[in-house]
């Protein structure tokens, strides 16, 4: 793995927003930014009627314009560009494996408060074992403006937590902001009239267990990052709904994706899939075993 932040670029407003976010992230990490344009003759209807040389020229021009803009906004940024002919999913997955972070743009859903990741982004997310950040176009923010607020991590304490917490704590530490760890629990279903009276006690016990498990998961990371202020947001509820609401003011939302080796299915998970479609903030998807 090389120490770079890589951004996929196709010239769309979404990918340009991704390159701007990636540039700021590369500066914070003190690593080069790599702009990658992966082209396939079947990917873009505009290029099906032109020869590969012309398509390469278009791609090179897109990269050059983006590079000039980023250097003008961030004079100290080290920018690399690369144009490759091949399947975009394959090329982006390969790039992700060679980078600290892959950043992709996401299409807006018209006037709705949400976005759709797109087939390429979803395919990359499902296959790579490296963190990927999805960025919406800068709306309502101006392109030069950066989101503020907390880093929000959606955590399932029953799953592997170290990868998510490592990413979330390190991000909050770089940004100099607080970290909110969101854990939602549900009460097991009760059946029969004799069990109804036991519900309040059961809820109290489940809540206490959830808080204890969350504290145990956070303990090594609060020790490692003592300067990061942590909010433990642990209660009954639906994580996808609450993460979407919190994203309005968040700097970054971090969610996990369990690595699955089966070839069938999206391999993303219901909560992460919902967050990707509706969050307003950039979303980091961190794979874990």
GROMACS .gro file of N, CA and C in nm, residues 139-279:
model
  423
  139UNK      N    1  -2.369   2.090  -0.220
  139UNK     CA    2  -2.500   2.156  -0.214
  139UNK      C    3  -2.560   2.129  -0.077
  140UNK      N    4  -2.587   2.232   0.004
  140UNK     CA    5  -2.587   2.375  -0.028
  140UNK      C    6  -2.454   2.444  -0.003
  141UNK      N    7  -2.346   2.374   0.031
  141UNK     CA    8  -2.218   2.437   0.060
  141UNK      C    9  -2.151   2.483  -0.069
  142UNK      N   10  -2.072   2.586  -0.057
  142UNK     CA   11  -1.991   2.630  -0.170
  142UNK      C   12  -1.874   2.533  -0.188
  143UNK      N   13  -1.820   2.522  -0.311
  143UNK     CA   14  -1.711   2.426  -0.334
  143UNK      C   15  -1.590   2.448  -0.243
  144UNK      N   16  -1.558   2.575  -0.209
  144UNK     CA   17  -1.440   2.601  -0.128
  144UNK      C   18  -1.466   2.577   0.020
  145UNK      N   19  -1.591   2.561   0.058
  145UNK     CA   20  -1.625   2.551   0.199
  145UNK      C   21  -1.626   2.406   0.244
  146UNK      N   22  -1.585   2.383   0.368
  146UNK     CA   23  -1.577   2.248   0.422
  146UNK      C   24  -1.677   2.232   0.534
  147UNK      N   25  -1.735   2.113   0.542
  147UNK     CA   26  -1.828   2.086   0.650
  147UNK      C   27  -1.757   2.089   0.785
  148UNK      N   28  -1.833   2.130   0.887
  148UNK     CA   29  -1.783   2.126   1.023
  148UNK      C   30  -1.871   2.030   1.103
  149UNK      N   31  -1.849   2.021   1.232
  149UNK     CA   32  -1.929   1.933   1.315
  149UNK      C   33  -1.853   1.811   1.358
  150UNK      N   34  -1.926   1.712   1.411
  150UNK     CA   35  -1.865   1.591   1.465
  150UNK      C   36  -1.836   1.489   1.355
  151UNK      N   37  -1.749   1.396   1.388
  151UNK     CA   38  -1.741   1.270   1.315
  151UNK      C   39  -1.839   1.175   1.384
  152UNK      N   40  -1.929   1.115   1.306
  152UNK     CA   41  -2.031   1.026   1.360
  152UNK      C   42  -2.001   0.884   1.314
  153UNK      N   43  -1.989   0.793   1.410
  153UNK     CA   44  -1.962   0.652   1.380
  153UNK      C   45  -2.084   0.570   1.418
  154UNK      N   46  -2.138   0.495   1.323
  154UNK     CA   47  -2.245   0.400   1.351
  154UNK      C   48  -2.184   0.265   1.387
  155UNK      N   49  -2.204   0.222   1.511
  155UNK     CA   50  -2.131   0.105   1.561
  155UNK      C   51  -2.227  -0.004   1.607
  156UNK      N   52  -2.204  -0.125   1.560
  156UNK     CA   53  -2.272  -0.244   1.610
  156UNK      C   54  -2.172  -0.319   1.696
  157UNK      N   55  -2.192  -0.317   1.828
  157UNK     CA   56  -2.093  -0.376   1.918
  157UNK      C   57  -2.086  -0.528   1.905
  158UNK      N   58  -2.187  -0.589   1.841
  158UNK     CA   59  -2.182  -0.734   1.821
  158UNK      C   60  -2.090  -0.773   1.706
  159UNK      N   61  -2.050  -0.675   1.624
  159UNK     CA   62  -1.961  -0.699   1.511
  159UNK      C   63  -1.821  -0.649   1.547
  160UNK      N   64  -1.726  -0.673   1.457
  160UNK     CA   65  -1.591  -0.624   1.479
  160UNK      C   66  -1.592  -0.472   1.481
  161UNK      N   67  -1.540  -0.412   1.590
  161UNK     CA   68  -1.550  -0.267   1.609
  161UNK      C   69  -1.418  -0.196   1.586
  162UNK      N   70  -1.305  -0.266   1.596
  162UNK     CA   71  -1.176  -0.197   1.596
  162UNK      C   72  -1.150  -0.120   1.468
  163UNK      N   73  -1.186  -0.176   1.351
  163UNK     CA   74  -1.160  -0.107   1.225
  163UNK      C   75  -1.236   0.025   1.217
  164UNK      N   76  -1.365   0.021   1.256
  164UNK     CA   77  -1.446   0.143   1.251
  164UNK      C   78  -1.397   0.246   1.349
  165UNK      N   79  -1.369   0.203   1.472
  165UNK     CA   80  -1.327   0.297   1.574
  165UNK      C   81  -1.189   0.355   1.544
  166UNK      N   82  -1.100   0.274   1.490
  166UNK     CA   83  -0.969   0.324   1.450
  166UNK      C   84  -0.984   0.435   1.347
  167UNK      N   85  -1.068   0.411   1.246
  167UNK     CA   86  -1.089   0.510   1.141
  167UNK      C   87  -1.155   0.635   1.198
  168UNK      N   88  -1.261   0.618   1.279
  168UNK     CA   89  -1.335   0.731   1.332
  168UNK      C   90  -1.253   0.816   1.427
  169UNK      N   91  -1.181   0.752   1.521
  169UNK     CA   92  -1.099   0.828   1.615
  169UNK      C   93  -0.987   0.903   1.543
  170UNK      N   94  -0.923   0.837   1.447
  170UNK     CA   95  -0.814   0.903   1.374
  170UNK      C   96  -0.867   1.022   1.294
  171UNK      N   97  -0.985   1.009   1.235
  171UNK     CA   98  -1.043   1.120   1.161
  171UNK      C   99  -1.074   1.237   1.253
  172UNK      N  100  -1.139   1.211   1.366
  172UNK     CA  101  -1.171   1.317   1.461
  172UNK      C  102  -1.043   1.384   1.512
  173UNK      N  103  -0.940   1.306   1.533
  173UNK     CA  104  -0.812   1.360   1.580
  173UNK      C  105  -0.751   1.453   1.475
  174UNK      N  106  -0.756   1.412   1.348
  174UNK     CA  107  -0.703   1.498   1.241
  174UNK      C  108  -0.784   1.627   1.229
  175UNK      N  109  -0.916   1.617   1.238
  175UNK     CA  110  -1.002   1.733   1.221
  175UNK      C  111  -1.003   1.823   1.344
  176UNK      N  112  -0.963   1.769   1.459
  176UNK     CA  113  -0.972   1.846   1.582
  176UNK      C  114  -1.114   1.867   1.627
  177UNK      N  115  -1.200   1.767   1.606
  177UNK     CA  116  -1.341   1.778   1.641
  177UNK      C  117  -1.382   1.662   1.731
  178UNK      N  118  -1.506   1.666   1.777
  178UNK     CA  119  -1.557   1.560   1.861
  178UNK      C  120  -1.599   1.437   1.781
  179UNK      N  121  -1.617   1.327   1.853
  179UNK     CA  122  -1.659   1.201   1.793
  179UNK      C  123  -1.787   1.154   1.863
  180UNK      N  124  -1.888   1.126   1.785
  180UNK     CA  125  -2.014   1.070   1.838
  180UNK      C  126  -2.025   0.925   1.792
  181UNK      N  127  -2.033   0.834   1.887
  181UNK     CA  128  -2.046   0.692   1.856
  181UNK      C  129  -2.192   0.653   1.879
  182UNK      N  130  -2.257   0.611   1.772
  182UNK     CA  131  -2.401   0.581   1.775
  182UNK      C  132  -2.420   0.430   1.780
  183UNK      N  133  -2.482   0.383   1.886
  183UNK     CA  134  -2.516   0.241   1.899
  183UNK      C  135  -2.664   0.230   1.934
  184UNK      N  136  -2.736   0.155   1.853
  184UNK     CA  137  -2.880   0.138   1.875
  184UNK      C  138  -2.909  -0.008   1.908
  185UNK      N  139  -2.999  -0.028   2.004
  185UNK     CA  140  -3.036  -0.162   2.044
  185UNK      C  141  -3.187  -0.178   2.040
  186UNK      N  142  -3.231  -0.303   2.035
  186UNK     CA  143  -3.374  -0.335   2.030
  186UNK      C  144  -3.405  -0.437   2.139
  187UNK      N  145  -3.526  -0.430   2.191
  187UNK     CA  146  -3.570  -0.524   2.293
  187UNK      C  147  -3.621  -0.650   2.225
  188UNK      N  148  -3.580  -0.769   2.270
  188UNK     CA  149  -3.632  -0.893   2.212
  188UNK      C  150  -3.784  -0.899   2.224
  189UNK      N  151  -3.847  -0.961   2.126
  189UNK     CA  152  -3.994  -0.971   2.126
  189UNK      C  153  -4.041  -1.058   2.242
  190UNK      N  154  -4.150  -1.013   2.305
  190UNK     CA  155  -4.212  -1.089   2.414
  190UNK      C  156  -4.347  -1.142   2.367
  191UNK      N  157  -4.381  -1.263   2.409
  191UNK     CA  158  -4.506  -1.324   2.368
  191UNK      C  159  -4.581  -1.371   2.492
  192UNK      N  160  -4.712  -1.344   2.494
  192UNK     CA  161  -4.796  -1.390   2.604
  192UNK      C  162  -4.825  -1.280   2.703
  193UNK      N  163  -4.947  -1.274   2.760
  193UNK     CA  164  -4.984  -1.167   2.854
  193UNK      C  165  -4.903  -1.170   2.982
  194UNK      N  166  -4.852  -1.284   3.023
  194UNK     CA  167  -4.777  -1.292   3.148
  194UNK      C  168  -4.640  -1.226   3.138
  195UNK      N  169  -4.595  -1.201   3.015
  195UNK     CA  170  -4.463  -1.144   2.996
  195UNK      C  171  -4.463  -0.993   2.979
  196UNK      N  172  -4.582  -0.934   2.961
  196UNK     CA  173  -4.591  -0.790   2.937
  196UNK      C  174  -4.534  -0.712   3.054
  197UNK      N  175  -4.562  -0.755   3.176
  197UNK     CA  176  -4.513  -0.683   3.293
  197UNK      C  177  -4.362  -0.686   3.307
  198UNK      N  178  -4.298  -0.781   3.240
  198UNK     CA  179  -4.152  -0.791   3.249
  198UNK      C  180  -4.080  -0.698   3.152
  199UNK      N  181  -4.155  -0.631   3.065
  199UNK     CA  182  -4.093  -0.549   2.960
  199UNK      C  183  -4.008  -0.435   3.017
  200UNK      N  184  -4.056  -0.355   3.114
  200UNK     CA  185  -3.971  -0.245   3.164
  200UNK      C  186  -3.839  -0.295   3.222
  201UNK      N  187  -3.842  -0.404   3.297
  201UNK     CA  188  -3.719  -0.458   3.353
  201UNK      C  189  -3.626  -0.507   3.244
  202UNK      N  190  -3.685  -0.574   3.144
  202UNK     CA  191  -3.603  -0.625   3.033
  202UNK      C  192  -3.537  -0.510   2.959
  203UNK      N  193  -3.610  -0.402   2.934
  203UNK     CA  194  -3.554  -0.287   2.864
  203UNK      C  195  -3.438  -0.227   2.944
  204UNK      N  196  -3.453  -0.219   3.073
  204UNK     CA  197  -3.347  -0.165   3.158
  204UNK      C  198  -3.223  -0.252   3.150
  205UNK      N  199  -3.241  -0.383   3.153
  205UNK     CA  200  -3.128  -0.475   3.146
  205UNK      C  201  -3.058  -0.468   3.010
  206UNK      N  202  -3.138  -0.464   2.903
  206UNK     CA  203  -3.080  -0.457   2.769
  206UNK      C  204  -3.002  -0.327   2.752
  207UNK      N  205  -3.059  -0.216   2.801
  207UNK     CA  206  -2.991  -0.086   2.791
  207UNK      C  207  -2.859  -0.087   2.867
  208UNK      N  208  -2.859  -0.146   2.985
  208UNK     CA  209  -2.736  -0.152   3.066
  208UNK      C  210  -2.631  -0.238   2.998
  209UNK      N  211  -2.672  -0.351   2.940
  209UNK     CA  212  -2.578  -0.438   2.870
  209UNK      C  213  -2.518  -0.367   2.749
  210UNK      N  214  -2.603  -0.295   2.676
  210UNK     CA  215  -2.556  -0.226   2.556
  210UNK      C  216  -2.455  -0.117   2.593
  211UNK      N  217  -2.484  -0.044   2.698
  211UNK     CA  218  -2.391   0.062   2.740
  211UNK      C  219  -2.258   0.003   2.787
  212UNK      N  220  -2.264  -0.107   2.860
  212UNK     CA  221  -2.141  -0.172   2.906
  212UNK      C  222  -2.057  -0.220   2.788
  213UNK      N  223  -2.123  -0.283   2.691
  213UNK     CA  224  -2.050  -0.332   2.574
  213UNK      C  225  -1.989  -0.215   2.495
  214UNK      N  226  -2.061  -0.106   2.486
  214UNK     CA  227  -2.008   0.011   2.415
  214UNK      C  228  -1.887   0.068   2.489
  215UNK      N  229  -1.897   0.080   2.620
  215UNK     CA  230  -1.784   0.130   2.698
  215UNK      C  231  -1.662   0.041   2.680
  216UNK      N  232  -1.682  -0.090   2.680
  216UNK     CA  233  -1.570  -0.182   2.663
  216UNK      C  234  -1.506  -0.168   2.526
  217UNK      N  235  -1.589  -0.149   2.423
  217UNK     CA  236  -1.536  -0.132   2.288
  217UNK      C  237  -1.457  -0.002   2.274
  218UNK      N  238  -1.501   0.103   2.344
  218UNK     CA  239  -1.438   0.233   2.330
  218UNK      C  240  -1.312   0.248   2.416
  219UNK      N  241  -1.301   0.170   2.522
  219UNK     CA  242  -1.195   0.191   2.620
  219UNK      C  243  -1.054   0.201   2.560
  220UNK      N  244  -1.011   0.107   2.475
  220UNK     CA  245  -0.873   0.118   2.423
  220UNK      C  246  -0.853   0.239   2.334
  221UNK      N  247  -0.958   0.285   2.270
  221UNK     CA  248  -0.945   0.397   2.175
  221UNK      C  249  -0.949   0.531   2.245
  222UNK      N  250  -1.027   0.543   2.351
  222UNK     CA  251  -1.023   0.667   2.429
  222UNK      C  252  -0.888   0.683   2.498
  223UNK      N  253  -0.825   0.571   2.531
  223UNK     CA  254  -0.692   0.577   2.590
  223UNK      C  255  -0.588   0.617   2.485
  224UNK      N  256  -0.604   0.567   2.363
  224UNK     CA  257  -0.509   0.598   2.257
  224UNK      C  258  -0.526   0.741   2.207
  225UNK      N  259  -0.650   0.792   2.207
  225UNK     CA  260  -0.678   0.928   2.160
  225UNK      C  261  -0.740   1.010   2.273
  226UNK      N  262  -0.662   1.046   2.374
  226UNK     CA  263  -0.719   1.115   2.490
  226UNK      C  264  -0.772   1.254   2.460
  227UNK      N  265  -0.728   1.316   2.350
  227UNK     CA  266  -0.772   1.452   2.319
  227UNK      C  267  -0.902   1.456   2.240
  228UNK      N  268  -0.953   1.340   2.198
  228UNK     CA  269  -1.079   1.336   2.122
  228UNK      C  270  -1.196   1.326   2.221
  229UNK      N  271  -1.283   1.426   2.216
  229UNK     CA  272  -1.402   1.426   2.302
  229UNK      C  273  -1.506   1.330   2.242
  230UNK      N  274  -1.552   1.235   2.323
  230UNK     CA  275  -1.641   1.129   2.274
  230UNK      C  276  -1.779   1.143   2.337
  231UNK      N  277  -1.881   1.137   2.252
  231UNK     CA  278  -2.020   1.131   2.297
  231UNK      C  279  -2.069   0.988   2.274
  232UNK      N  280  -2.113   0.924   2.380
  232UNK     CA  281  -2.168   0.788   2.370
  232UNK      C  282  -2.319   0.799   2.349
  233UNK      N  283  -2.363   0.775   2.227
  233UNK     CA  284  -2.504   0.789   2.190
  233UNK      C  285  -2.563   0.648   2.182
  234UNK      N  286  -2.608   0.598   2.296
  234UNK     CA  287  -2.652   0.458   2.308
  234UNK      C  288  -2.795   0.454   2.359
  235UNK      N  289  -2.886   0.410   2.275
  235UNK     CA  290  -3.026   0.401   2.315
  235UNK      C  291  -3.102   0.312   2.217
  236UNK      N  292  -3.228   0.287   2.249
  236UNK     CA  293  -3.313   0.209   2.161
  236UNK      C  294  -3.346   0.292   2.038
  237UNK      N  295  -3.351   0.228   1.922
  237UNK     CA  296  -3.386   0.302   1.802
  237UNK      C  297  -3.340   0.233   1.676
  238UNK      N  298  -3.355   0.304   1.566
  238UNK     CA  299  -3.315   0.254   1.434
  238UNK      C  300  -3.191   0.328   1.389
  239UNK      N  301  -3.080   0.259   1.372
  239UNK     CA  302  -2.954   0.329   1.342
  239UNK      C  303  -2.957   0.404   1.210
  240UNK      N  304  -3.017   0.347   1.105
  240UNK     CA  305  -3.015   0.414   0.975
  240UNK      C  306  -3.089   0.547   0.980
  241UNK      N  307  -3.201   0.552   1.051
  241UNK     CA  308  -3.277   0.677   1.062
  241UNK      C  309  -3.200   0.781   1.141
  242UNK      N  310  -3.141   0.740   1.253
  242UNK     CA  311  -3.071   0.836   1.338
  242UNK      C  312  -2.941   0.884   1.275
  243UNK      N  313  -2.870   0.796   1.207
  243UNK     CA  314  -2.747   0.838   1.139
  243UNK      C  315  -2.778   0.937   1.028
  244UNK      N  316  -2.887   0.915   0.956
  244UNK     CA  317  -2.928   1.009   0.851
  244UNK      C  318  -2.958   1.146   0.910
  245UNK      N  319  -3.030   1.149   1.021
  245UNK     CA  320  -3.062   1.276   1.085
  245UNK      C  321  -2.936   1.346   1.136
  246UNK      N  322  -2.846   1.271   1.198
  246UNK     CA  323  -2.723   1.329   1.249
  246UNK      C  324  -2.632   1.380   1.138
  247UNK      N  325  -2.646   1.324   1.018
  247UNK     CA  326  -2.558   1.363   0.908
  247UNK      C  327  -2.580   1.507   0.864
  248UNK      N  328  -2.694   1.566   0.901
  248UNK     CA  329  -2.720   1.706   0.861
  248UNK      C  330  -2.613   1.799   0.913
  249UNK      N  331  -2.563   1.771   1.033
  249UNK     CA  332  -2.463   1.859   1.095
  249UNK      C  333  -2.327   1.792   1.109
  250UNK      N  334  -2.312   1.671   1.057
  250UNK     CA  335  -2.187   1.597   1.077
  250UNK      C  336  -2.081   1.638   0.976
  251UNK      N  337  -1.958   1.622   1.017
  251UNK     CA  338  -1.846   1.643   0.927
  251UNK      C  339  -1.824   1.519   0.840
  252UNK      N  340  -1.841   1.403   0.901
  252UNK     CA  341  -1.821   1.276   0.832
  252UNK      C  342  -1.901   1.169   0.906
  253UNK      N  343  -1.965   1.079   0.832
  253UNK     CA  344  -2.034   0.965   0.890
  253UNK      C  345  -1.955   0.839   0.854
  254UNK      N  346  -1.928   0.755   0.954
  254UNK     CA  347  -1.848   0.635   0.934
  254UNK      C  348  -1.934   0.513   0.965
  255UNK      N  349  -1.945   0.422   0.869
  255UNK     CA  350  -2.021   0.299   0.888
  255UNK      C  351  -1.936   0.181   0.843
  256UNK      N  352  -1.977   0.062   0.883
  256UNK     CA  353  -1.900  -0.058   0.851
  256UNK      C  354  -1.964  -0.142   0.743
  257UNK      N  355  -1.884  -0.231   0.690
  257UNK     CA  356  -1.933  -0.330   0.593
  257UNK      C  357  -1.862  -0.461   0.621
  258UNK      N  358  -1.938  -0.562   0.656
  258UNK     CA  359  -1.878  -0.693   0.681
  258UNK      C  360  -1.831  -0.754   0.549
  259UNK      N  361  -1.707  -0.799   0.548
  259UNK     CA  362  -1.651  -0.862   0.428
  259UNK      C  363  -1.715  -0.998   0.410
  260UNK      N  364  -1.782  -1.018   0.298
  260UNK     CA  365  -1.845  -1.146   0.266
  260UNK      C  366  -1.784  -1.199   0.137
  261UNK      N  367  -1.758  -1.327   0.136
  261UNK     CA  368  -1.691  -1.387   0.021
  261UNK      C  369  -1.787  -1.451  -0.077
  262UNK      N  370  -1.917  -1.453  -0.044
  262UNK     CA  371  -2.016  -1.505  -0.138
  262UNK      C  372  -2.024  -1.414  -0.260
  263UNK      N  373  -2.048  -1.469  -0.375
  263UNK     CA  374  -2.051  -1.392  -0.499
  263UNK      C  375  -2.188  -1.332  -0.526
  264UNK      N  376  -2.290  -1.372  -0.449
  264UNK     CA  377  -2.425  -1.323  -0.472
  264UNK      C  378  -2.459  -1.218  -0.368
  265UNK      N  379  -2.526  -1.109  -0.411
  265UNK     CA  380  -2.570  -1.006  -0.319
  265UNK      C  381  -2.482  -0.882  -0.326
  266UNK      N  382  -2.532  -0.771  -0.263
  266UNK     CA  383  -2.460  -0.645  -0.269
  266UNK      C  384  -2.342  -0.640  -0.172
  267UNK      N  385  -2.346  -0.723  -0.066
  267UNK     CA  386  -2.236  -0.731   0.030
  267UNK      C  387  -2.214  -0.599   0.103
  268UNK      N  388  -2.317  -0.520   0.121
  268UNK     CA  389  -2.302  -0.390   0.185
  268UNK      C  390  -2.373  -0.387   0.319
  269UNK      N  391  -2.488  -0.450   0.331
  269UNK     CA  392  -2.563  -0.449   0.455
  269UNK      C  393  -2.674  -0.347   0.452
  270UNK      N  394  -2.785  -0.378   0.519
  270UNK     CA  395  -2.904  -0.294   0.511
  270UNK      C  396  -2.883  -0.155   0.568
  271UNK      N  397  -2.819  -0.146   0.686
  271UNK     CA  398  -2.800  -0.015   0.748
  271UNK      C  399  -2.706   0.070   0.665
  272UNK      N  400  -2.592   0.014   0.625
  272UNK     CA  401  -2.496   0.089   0.544
  272UNK      C  402  -2.558   0.130   0.411
  273UNK      N  403  -2.636   0.042   0.350
  273UNK     CA  404  -2.701   0.074   0.224
  273UNK      C  405  -2.795   0.192   0.241
  274UNK      N  406  -2.874   0.193   0.350
  274UNK     CA  407  -2.967   0.303   0.375
  274UNK      C  408  -2.892   0.433   0.400
  275UNK      N  409  -2.784   0.426   0.477
  275UNK     CA  410  -2.706   0.546   0.506
  275UNK      C  411  -2.648   0.605   0.378
  276UNK      N  412  -2.597   0.519   0.290
  276UNK     CA  413  -2.539   0.567   0.165
  276UNK      C  414  -2.641   0.641   0.079
  277UNK      N  415  -2.766   0.599   0.087
  277UNK     CA  416  -2.869   0.660   0.004
  277UNK      C  417  -2.922   0.791   0.059
  278UNK      N  418  -2.907   0.815   0.189
  278UNK     CA  419  -2.979   0.928   0.248
  278UNK      C  420  -2.894   1.027   0.326
  279UNK      N  421  -2.771   0.994   0.360
  279UNK     CA  422  -2.690   1.086   0.440
  279UNK      C  423  -2.651   1.210   0.359
   0.00000   0.00000   0.00000
